[in-house]
Amino acid sequence: MQRRKVTLKLYPNAAQAAQLEAWTRLHCELYNAAHEERIDAWHKARKCISYDEQQNVLPQIKADRPELNELGSHALQQTLRRLDLAFQSFFRRVKAGQTPGFPRFKAAKRFAGFAYPDPAGWKLMQHGGRGATLRIGSGEAAMSIRARGRHRFGDQAKPNDITLTRKGGGWFVSVTLRVPESACARQRTADLRRGVDFGITDWATFDDGQTIANPRWLREELPRLAALQRQRARKKNGSLRFKRLGRRIARLHDRISNLRRHFVHKETTRMVRQCAVLATEQLAPKTMSRSAKGTVDAPGRRVRQKAGLNREILSAAFGMAHPMLAYKAEEAGTRLHLSNTRQIKPSQRCAACWEIVPKTLADRMRVCPHCGHVMPRDRNSASVVIIDAFNTQDTPGTGVAARPKPLPWQRGKSKSVTRETPATTPCV
């Protein structure tokens, strides 16, 4: 069985929305109380309280606070697990020498929601098409909330757990489904072998010259976003108009995020459906979008230009595309090859003679001084990674699968460290 997650939008009425808000405040109160208990135990007795110890006192807490009974024992336990996970991550960062980031208390308005970790206390009923109903609770206190959304797994998918989230003034439910492997498989429509280079000018460039345009939704909405932010800056902090403009800004960001996610889903699905082999390079968006301001002793150069480039890199969602390609390629039986960028250097290497010639970002046309090969920079990078995908030797990028034999001036190179998605039998 495989696990897949699908998100549905909830449409509660006024009474149901007020009840969800009240439940969220109770979960937030439990989270903060458990957090305070851990801090006090350490300050007063130098004792670390575990999740099991806090979970064992839940019956007594529910006896003292009857309003917690309608939340469900498993949902309350999941809130305590959420706090325990925050402390585990804190201690892990301390041991690793990273910036620890001690867990914080949560404000009720910033507490995202709560979860049911198993199929108890709720039921999801699909009505065909996109309609659904989420029933939470039992007896007279149960709520039936209208939902909208669908998934592609059919009746074979069984809901396992849910997470209710408040975002942008609306409510959403993320459902984890247990799905048979046969239902996860994707149907391929072609068996192409393609190299792809992700970029900013074009979102994707293939080795055959085809491109996918970069929609640039954030750039298009920047004037509107800046206008709203200027209006909010002129309002009194905390006033009604200040909060109203904050909600409008949040809705605009959500819209951009939804458009971006839909675009990446659509394009990655099309890639794995058409390709039996898909090659690209490993990208590190966090490193690529690092600030250029430097330090006081060594200030950076072109800081504003680099900030604009960083915004475009993050808006292109490279970090979102690779995980989507990974799991979709496994479902479709597509071989996904990720070339090691530091070893292969696709942007600097010639796809014809395999020599490395350094270039700047302004050099968009590749003209090799060794063999005279001329090709657009992004297409050349896509050609390099697809050649590396069919390398049959221990040296990366010799291109033996693409040519009868290596060119005489090719030198031995260090072993490539690549990650490939395990191939599965495609659905027929």
PDB file of C-alpha atoms in Angstrom, residues 181-191 273 330-333 424-428:
ATOM      1  CA  GLU A 181       0.152   0.261  -5.966  1.00  0.00           C
ATOM      2  CA  SER A 182      -2.003  -0.645  -8.964  1.00  0.00           C
ATOM      3  CA  ALA A 183      -4.120   2.483  -8.402  1.00  0.00           C
ATOM      4  CA  CYS A 184      -1.009   4.701  -8.110  1.00  0.00           C
ATOM      5  CA  ALA A 185       0.386   3.688 -11.504  1.00  0.00           C
ATOM      6  CA  ARG A 186       0.277   6.313 -14.253  1.00  0.00           C
ATOM      7  CA  GLN A 187      -0.272   5.563 -17.926  1.00  0.00           C
ATOM      8  CA  ARG A 188       2.563   6.689 -20.225  1.00  0.00           C
ATOM      9  CA  THR A 189       1.604   7.969 -23.661  1.00  0.00           C
ATOM     10  CA  ALA A 190       5.106   7.899 -25.193  1.00  0.00           C
ATOM     11  CA  ASP A 191       8.604   6.524 -24.560  1.00  0.00           C
ATOM     12  CA  ARG A 273       3.701  10.714 -19.266  1.00  0.00           C
ATOM     13  CA  GLU A 330       8.097   6.176  -9.945  1.00  0.00           C
ATOM     14  CA  GLU A 331       4.354   5.855 -10.536  1.00  0.00           C
ATOM     15  CA  ALA A 332       4.773   5.973 -14.327  1.00  0.00           C
ATOM     16  CA  GLY A 333       7.795   3.669 -14.491  1.00  0.00           C
ATOM     17  CA  THR A 424       8.527   0.295 -11.700  1.00  0.00           C
ATOM     18  CA  THR A 425       6.440  -1.629 -14.168  1.00  0.00           C
ATOM     19  CA  PRO A 426       4.303   0.897 -16.041  1.00  0.00           C
ATOM     20  CA  CYS A 427       0.545   0.560 -16.059  1.00  0.00           C
ATOM     21  CA  VAL A 428      -0.709  -0.881 -19.352  1.00  0.00           C
TER      22      VAL A 428
END
